[in-house]
Coordinates of N, CA and C and ligand atoms in Angstrom, one line a residue:
X1 N -68.7 -68.8 15.6 CA -67.8 -67.8 16.0 C -66.5 -67.7 15.7
X2 N -65.7 -66.8 15.5 CA -64.4 -66.8 15.1 C -63.5 -65.8 15.7
X3 N -62.4 -65.8 15.7 CA -61.5 -64.9 16.5 C -60.6 -64.1 15.6
X4 N -60.4 -63.0 15.7 CA -59.6 -62.4 14.6 C -58.7 -61.4 15.6
X5 N -57.6 -61.1 14.8 CA -56.6 -59.9 15.2 C -56.3 -59.2 14.0
X6 N -56.5 -58.0 13.9 CA -55.5 -57.2 13.1 C -54.7 -56.3 13.5
X7 N -53.4 -56.2 12.9 CA -52.1 -56.0 13.3 C -52.3 -54.3 13.5
X8 N -51.8 -53.6 14.6 CA -52.5 -52.3 14.9 C -51.0 -51.3 14.2
X9 N -50.1 -51.8 13.6 CA -49.0 -51.0 13.3 C -48.9 -50.7 11.6
X10 N -49.9 -50.5 11.1 CA -49.9 -49.9 9.8 C -49.6 -51.2 8.7
X11 N -49.7 -52.1 9.2 CA -49.5 -53.1 7.9 C -51.0 -53.9 7.7
X12 N -50.6 -55.1 6.7 CA -52.0 -55.4 6.6 C -51.9 -56.9 6.9
X13 N -51.5 -57.3 8.2 CA -51.6 -58.3 8.8 C -53.0 -58.4 9.5
X14 N -53.7 -59.8 9.0 CA -54.9 -60.0 9.4 C -55.1 -61.5 9.8
X15 N -55.6 -62.2 10.8 CA -55.5 -63.4 11.2 C -57.1 -63.8 11.7
X16 N -57.6 -64.7 11.1 CA -59.1 -65.1 11.6 C -59.4 -66.5 11.4
X17 N -59.5 -67.2 12.7 CA -59.7 -68.5 12.9 C -60.7 -68.9 13.9
X18 N -61.4 -69.9 13.8 CA -62.2 -70.3 14.7 C -61.5 -71.0 16.4
X19 N -60.3 -70.9 16.1 CA -59.3 -71.4 17.0 C -58.5 -70.3 17.7
X20 N -58.8 -70.1 18.8 CA -58.2 -68.9 19.4 C -56.7 -69.0 19.7
X21 N -56.2 -70.2 20.3 CA -55.1 -70.3 20.1 C -53.8 -70.4 19.0
X22 N -54.8 -70.8 17.8 CA -54.0 -70.4 16.6 C -53.9 -69.0 16.3
X23 N -54.6 -68.8 16.5 CA -54.7 -66.8 16.3 C -53.7 -66.3 17.3
X24 N -53.7 -66.8 18.2 CA -52.5 -66.3 19.3 C -51.1 -66.4 18.8
X25 N -51.1 -67.8 18.5 CA -49.9 -68.5 18.1 C -49.5 -67.5 16.8
X26 N -50.2 -67.1 15.8 CA -49.9 -66.5 14.8 C -49.4 -64.9 14.8
X27 N -50.5 -64.2 15.9 CA -50.1 -63.1 16.1 C -48.5 -62.9 16.9
X28 N -48.3 -64.0 17.9 CA -47.1 -63.6 18.1 C -45.8 -63.7 17.2
X29 N -46.1 -64.7 16.1 CA -45.1 -65.1 15.0 C -44.9 -63.7 14.3
X30 N -45.9 -63.3 14.0 CA -46.0 -61.9 13.2 C -45.3 -61.1 14.0
X31 N -45.8 -60.7 15.2 CA -44.8 -59.5 16.0 C -43.4 -59.6 16.0
X32 N -43.3 -60.8 16.2 CA -41.6 -61.4 16.3 C -40.9 -60.9 14.8
X33 N -41.7 -61.6 13.9 CA -40.9 -61.5 12.6 C -40.8 -60.0 12.1
X34 N -42.0 -59.3 12.3 CA -42.1 -58.2 11.4 C -41.6 -57.0 12.3
X35 N -42.0 -57.3 13.5 CA -41.9 -55.7 14.5 C -41.0 -56.0 15.3
X36 N -40.3 -57.3 15.7 CA -39.4 -57.5 16.4 C -39.7 -57.4 18.0
X37 N -41.1 -57.5 18.0 CA -41.5 -57.6 19.5 C -41.8 -59.1 20.1
X38 N -41.7 -59.2 21.2 CA -41.8 -60.5 22.2 C -43.1 -60.3 22.9
X39 N -44.4 -60.9 22.3 CA -45.5 -60.6 22.5 C -45.6 -62.2 23.9
X40 N -46.3 -61.8 25.3 CA -47.0 -63.0 25.9 C -48.1 -63.2 25.6
X41 N -48.4 -64.6 25.7 CA -49.7 -64.8 25.7 C -50.9 -64.0 25.7
X42 N -50.7 -63.7 27.2 CA -51.9 -62.7 27.4 C -52.0 -61.4 26.8
X43 N -50.5 -60.8 26.5 CA -50.8 -59.6 25.4 C -51.4 -60.1 24.2
X44 N -50.9 -61.0 23.6 CA -51.4 -61.3 22.2 C -53.1 -61.9 22.3
X45 N -53.3 -62.3 23.4 CA -54.6 -62.5 23.8 C -55.7 -61.3 23.9
X46 N -55.1 -60.3 24.2 CA -55.7 -58.9 24.6 C -55.8 -58.3 23.3
X47 N -55.3 -58.7 22.2 CA -55.5 -57.9 20.8 C -56.5 -58.7 20.1
X48 N -57.1 -60.1 20.7 CA -57.9 -60.9 20.0 C -59.4 -60.2 19.9
X49 N -60.1 -60.2 18.8 CA -61.8 -59.7 18.8 C -62.3 -60.7 18.5
X50 N -63.7 -61.0 18.8 CA -64.4 -62.1 18.6 C -65.1 -61.5 17.3
X51 N -65.3 -62.4 16.0 CA -66.2 -62.0 14.9 C -66.9 -63.3 14.7
X52 N -68.2 -63.1 14.1 CA -69.2 -63.8 13.6 C -68.9 -64.4 12.3
Ligands
LIG101 ZN1 -48.0 -56.3 11.9

């Protein structure tokens, strides 16, 4: 099982990993760098979808 997040802000960012923590860290970094958004761990975790 893997975890994935696709950015919802009209860009092509997508992260997929078996490590949920890694996905969350990448999402937070992307949000900060590209969208100037400061996501909390909970907000980032809410965006995670499970993929097989
Ligand atoms: Zn984005």
